[in-house]
Amino acid sequence: MELSKSKTAIAGEAENQFYKMYKLLQKEVEQWQQERGSYWLEALPWGKKPPYLPLMDLPEAAIIEVWQRLNLIAEVQIPDAELRKLWKQFRDGQIVMNPEMISRLQMSISGVAQLAGKKAKMQGVPALDRGYIASDDPTASSICPVCGEAATLAVLSQPHGHRTMYCTSCSFEWTVKRVGCLHCGSEDAKQQMYLKSEEFPGIEMAVCQVCGHYLKEIDSRMVSVQDYLWEEMRTLPLNFAAERWLAEQAKKNNQMH
Ligand SMILES: [Zn+2]
Ligand SMILES: [Zn+2]
């Protein structure tokens, strides 16, 4: 199904401004990883089974370290003690920060979580660990085996369109089965709906009509993506379109019954 262009367009200028700041912050995160990554790689706690390191168990000191560096770039001065309080509130599910502050926190969380993703790759963790019981099979799940977050981004790769999940929280990647819904397990092709927009060629939202879950699929045979996190943010209008479509379907179903 094609979505109309006007509905999905983001104002170009605002996107540029946002992208510039994002890139600056991203560079600072990479700098931190270069300077402090080997220290924190050693210090990370590590579970015996998936998820090996849930985001909420990441070391507070590491989060604050990165967050403070990003605040400096954004010229925001705030004492460490205050950040620790905000991090605790965030973990408790209370969001009392402005959106810029939250996005810097989220980039900090990802910056630390990426070390966990890297550790998993280095150790050869296994998305296909033998310790898995069948119902936890990661090839049938969109839950990241490293950080436990629900991933919503998949990459279809050359040449046969194999599907790889990409976790935007910790950057871990794992292979999943090609067809069907990774959330409810439905393999009924008629229940899987694909939404796309000419504005984002090569990207489709696979929406499951059984459970209402959706997945963004990037076809790397059609588009080349360097930065998956940015790609996810840039194409958020597709997520909103999928939400809208699901809401309309629910309305129609209600009218029918
Ligand atoms: Zn992850
Ligand atoms: Zn489903």
Coordinates of C-alpha atoms and ligand atoms in Angstrom, one line a residue:
M1 CA 0.0 0.0 0.0
E2 CA 1.4 3.4 -0.9
L3 CA 1.2 6.2 1.6
S4 CA 0.7 9.8 0.3
K5 CA 3.8 11.9 0.3
S6 CA 2.4 15.0 2.0
K7 CA 1.5 13.0 5.1
T8 CA 5.0 11.6 5.6
A9 CA 7.1 14.7 4.7
I10 CA 9.4 16.1 7.4
A11 CA 10.3 19.8 7.2
G12 CA 13.8 19.6 5.5
E13 CA 15.3 22.5 7.4
A14 CA 14.4 21.2 10.9
E15 CA 15.7 17.8 9.8
N16 CA 19.0 19.4 8.8
Q17 CA 19.4 21.2 12.2
F18 CA 18.5 18.0 14.1
Y19 CA 20.9 16.0 12.0
K20 CA 23.8 18.4 12.6
M21 CA 23.4 18.1 16.4
Y22 CA 22.9 14.4 16.2
K23 CA 26.1 14.0 14.3
L24 CA 28.0 16.1 16.8
L25 CA 26.7 14.1 19.7
Q26 CA 27.3 10.8 17.9
K27 CA 30.9 11.8 17.3
E28 CA 31.4 12.5 21.0
V29 CA 29.9 9.1 21.9
E30 CA 32.4 7.4 19.5
Q31 CA 35.2 9.4 21.0
W32 CA 34.1 8.3 24.5
Q33 CA 34.0 4.7 23.3
Q34 CA 37.5 5.0 21.9
E35 CA 38.9 6.5 25.2
R36 CA 36.9 4.5 27.7
G37 CA 35.5 1.5 25.9
S38 CA 38.2 -1.0 26.8
Y39 CA 37.9 -0.1 30.5
W40 CA 34.1 -0.4 30.5
L41 CA 34.1 -3.6 28.4
E42 CA 36.0 -5.2 31.3
A43 CA 33.7 -3.7 33.9
L44 CA 30.3 -4.6 32.4
P45 CA 28.2 -7.0 34.4
W46 CA 27.3 -10.1 32.2
G47 CA 24.4 -12.5 32.7
K48 CA 24.6 -16.2 32.1
K49 CA 21.6 -16.3 29.7
P50 CA 19.8 -13.8 27.5
P51 CA 19.3 -10.9 27.9
Y52 CA 23.0 -10.8 28.9
L53 CA 22.9 -7.1 29.9
P54 CA 19.5 -5.4 30.1
L55 CA 19.7 -1.6 29.5
M56 CA 18.5 -0.8 33.0
D57 CA 21.4 -2.8 34.5
L58 CA 24.1 -0.8 32.6
P59 CA 26.5 0.8 35.0
E60 CA 25.3 4.2 36.2
A61 CA 28.8 5.6 36.3
A62 CA 29.3 4.8 32.6
I63 CA 26.0 6.4 31.6
I64 CA 26.7 9.6 33.6
E65 CA 30.2 9.8 32.0
V66 CA 28.8 9.8 28.4
W67 CA 25.8 11.9 29.3
Q68 CA 27.9 14.6 30.8
R69 CA 30.1 14.8 27.8
L70 CA 27.0 15.2 25.5
N71 CA 25.6 17.9 27.8
L72 CA 28.8 19.8 27.4
I73 CA 28.6 19.6 23.7
A74 CA 25.0 21.0 23.9
E75 CA 26.3 23.7 26.3
V76 CA 24.1 22.4 29.2
Q77 CA 25.6 22.6 32.7
I78 CA 24.2 20.2 35.2
P79 CA 25.9 18.5 38.2
D80 CA 26.6 14.8 38.2
A81 CA 24.4 14.3 41.3
E82 CA 21.4 15.8 39.4
L83 CA 22.0 13.4 36.5
R84 CA 22.1 10.5 38.8
K85 CA 18.7 11.5 40.2
L86 CA 17.3 11.9 36.6
W87 CA 18.7 8.5 35.6
K88 CA 17.1 6.9 38.6
Q89 CA 13.7 8.5 37.8
F90 CA 14.1 7.4 34.1
R91 CA 14.6 3.8 35.3
D92 CA 11.6 4.1 37.5
G93 CA 9.6 5.1 34.4
Q94 CA 9.2 8.8 35.4
I95 CA 10.1 11.1 32.5
V96 CA 10.7 14.6 33.9
M97 CA 13.2 15.9 31.4
N98 CA 12.9 18.0 28.3
P99 CA 13.1 16.1 25.0
E100 CA 16.7 17.2 24.2
M101 CA 17.8 16.0 27.6
I102 CA 16.1 12.6 27.0
S103 CA 17.6 12.2 23.6
R104 CA 21.1 12.8 25.0
L105 CA 20.4 10.3 27.7
Q106 CA 19.2 7.8 25.1
M107 CA 22.3 8.3 23.1
S108 CA 24.4 7.8 26.2
I109 CA 22.5 4.6 27.1
S110 CA 23.1 3.3 23.5
G111 CA 26.7 4.4 23.7
V112 CA 27.3 2.1 26.7
A113 CA 25.0 -0.6 25.4
Q114 CA 26.9 -0.8 22.2
L115 CA 29.9 -1.9 24.3
A116 CA 27.7 -4.8 25.4
G117 CA 26.7 -5.5 21.8
K118 CA 30.4 -5.5 20.9
K119 CA 31.3 -7.8 23.7
A120 CA 28.6 -10.2 22.6
K121 CA 30.0 -10.1 19.0
M122 CA 33.5 -10.7 20.3
Q123 CA 32.5 -13.6 22.4
G124 CA 30.5 -15.0 19.5
V125 CA 27.3 -14.8 21.5
P126 CA 25.0 -16.5 20.0
A127 CA 22.1 -15.3 19.1
L128 CA 22.1 -19.1 18.7
D129 CA 23.3 -20.1 22.1
R130 CA 22.7 -23.8 22.8
G131 CA 21.4 -22.9 26.3
Y132 CA 18.3 -21.5 24.6
I133 CA 15.1 -23.5 25.0
A134 CA 13.0 -23.7 21.8
S135 CA 10.5 -21.1 22.8
D136 CA 13.3 -18.6 23.3
D137 CA 14.7 -19.2 19.8
P138 CA 16.1 -15.8 18.8
T139 CA 15.7 -16.6 15.1
A140 CA 12.0 -16.4 15.8
S141 CA 12.0 -13.4 18.0
S142 CA 12.5 -9.6 17.7
I143 CA 13.7 -9.3 21.3
C144 CA 17.4 -8.5 21.4
P145 CA 19.3 -11.4 23.1
V146 CA 21.9 -8.9 24.4
C147 CA 20.0 -6.0 25.9
G148 CA 16.5 -7.4 26.0
E149 CA 14.9 -4.5 24.1
A150 CA 12.3 -5.2 21.4
A151 CA 13.9 -4.4 18.1
T152 CA 11.8 -2.9 15.3
L153 CA 14.4 -2.7 12.6
A154 CA 15.3 -5.5 10.2
V155 CA 17.7 -5.5 7.3
L156 CA 17.1 -7.7 4.2
S157 CA 20.5 -8.6 2.8
Q158 CA 21.9 -9.5 -0.6
P159 CA 21.6 -11.7 -2.5
H160 CA 18.6 -13.7 -1.2
G161 CA 16.9 -11.3 1.1
H162 CA 18.0 -13.0 4.4
R163 CA 16.5 -11.1 7.3
T164 CA 18.7 -9.8 10.1
M165 CA 17.4 -8.0 13.1
Y166 CA 19.3 -4.8 14.1
C167 CA 19.0 -3.6 17.7
T168 CA 19.1 0.2 17.7
S169 CA 19.9 0.2 21.5
C170 CA 23.0 -1.9 21.5
S171 CA 23.8 -2.5 17.8
F172 CA 23.7 -6.3 18.1
E173 CA 22.6 -8.1 15.0
W174 CA 21.1 -11.5 14.6
T175 CA 19.5 -13.6 11.9
V176 CA 15.8 -14.3 12.0
K177 CA 13.5 -16.4 9.9
R178 CA 12.5 -14.7 6.7
V179 CA 8.7 -15.0 6.9
G180 CA 6.0 -14.4 9.4
C181 CA 5.5 -12.2 12.4
L182 CA 8.4 -12.3 15.0
H183 CA 6.0 -11.2 17.7
C184 CA 3.1 -13.6 17.6
G185 CA 4.6 -16.3 15.4
S186 CA 1.9 -16.1 12.8
E187 CA 3.1 -17.5 9.4
D188 CA -0.1 -16.7 7.5
A189 CA 1.2 -14.5 4.6
K190 CA -2.3 -13.0 4.1
Q191 CA -2.1 -11.5 7.6
Q192 CA 1.2 -9.7 6.9
M193 CA 0.6 -6.2 5.4
Y194 CA 3.4 -4.1 3.8
L195 CA 3.2 -0.3 4.0
K196 CA 5.6 1.8 2.0
S197 CA 6.1 5.4 0.9
E198 CA 7.8 6.7 -2.3
E199 CA 9.6 9.1 0.0
F200 CA 11.6 6.2 1.6
P201 CA 12.4 3.8 -1.2
G202 CA 13.6 0.3 -0.2
I203 CA 11.9 0.6 3.2
E204 CA 8.7 -1.2 4.2
M205 CA 6.7 -1.5 7.3
A206 CA 5.7 -5.1 7.8
V207 CA 2.5 -5.0 9.9
C208 CA 1.0 -8.1 11.4
Q209 CA -2.8 -8.0 11.3
V210 CA -3.0 -10.8 13.9
C211 CA -1.2 -9.1 16.8
G212 CA -0.8 -5.5 15.6
H213 CA 3.0 -5.6 15.8
Y214 CA 5.1 -3.9 13.1
L215 CA 8.6 -4.1 11.9
K216 CA 10.6 -1.8 9.7
E217 CA 12.4 -3.6 6.9
I218 CA 15.3 -2.0 5.1
D219 CA 16.1 -3.8 1.8
S220 CA 19.8 -3.4 1.5
R221 CA 19.5 -4.5 -2.1
M222 CA 17.7 -1.2 -2.8
V223 CA 19.2 1.2 -0.3
S224 CA 22.5 1.4 1.4
V225 CA 22.4 2.5 5.1
Q226 CA 25.5 3.6 7.1
D227 CA 23.8 4.7 10.3
Y228 CA 20.9 2.5 11.4
L229 CA 19.9 4.7 14.3
W230 CA 19.7 7.8 12.2
E231 CA 17.8 5.8 9.5
E232 CA 15.3 4.7 12.2
M233 CA 14.8 8.3 13.3
R234 CA 14.6 9.7 9.8
T235 CA 11.9 7.2 8.8
L236 CA 9.8 7.6 11.9
P237 CA 6.9 8.9 9.8
L238 CA 6.5 5.3 8.6
N239 CA 6.0 4.2 12.2
F240 CA 3.3 6.8 12.6
A241 CA 1.7 5.7 9.4
A242 CA 1.7 2.1 10.6
E243 CA 0.1 3.2 13.9
R244 CA -2.5 5.2 12.0
W245 CA -3.2 2.2 9.7
L246 CA -3.7 -0.1 12.7
A247 CA -6.0 2.3 14.4
E248 CA -8.1 2.6 11.2
Q249 CA -8.3 -1.2 10.9
A250 CA -9.4 -1.5 14.5
K251 CA -12.1 1.1 13.9
K252 CA -13.3 -0.8 10.8
N253 CA -13.4 -4.1 12.7
N254 CA -15.4 -2.5 15.5
Q255 CA -18.0 -1.2 13.0
M256 CA -18.3 -4.6 11.4
H257 CA -19.1 -6.4 14.7
Ligands
ZN1 ZN 20.2 -4.8 22.0
ZN2 ZN 1.9 -11.0 14.9

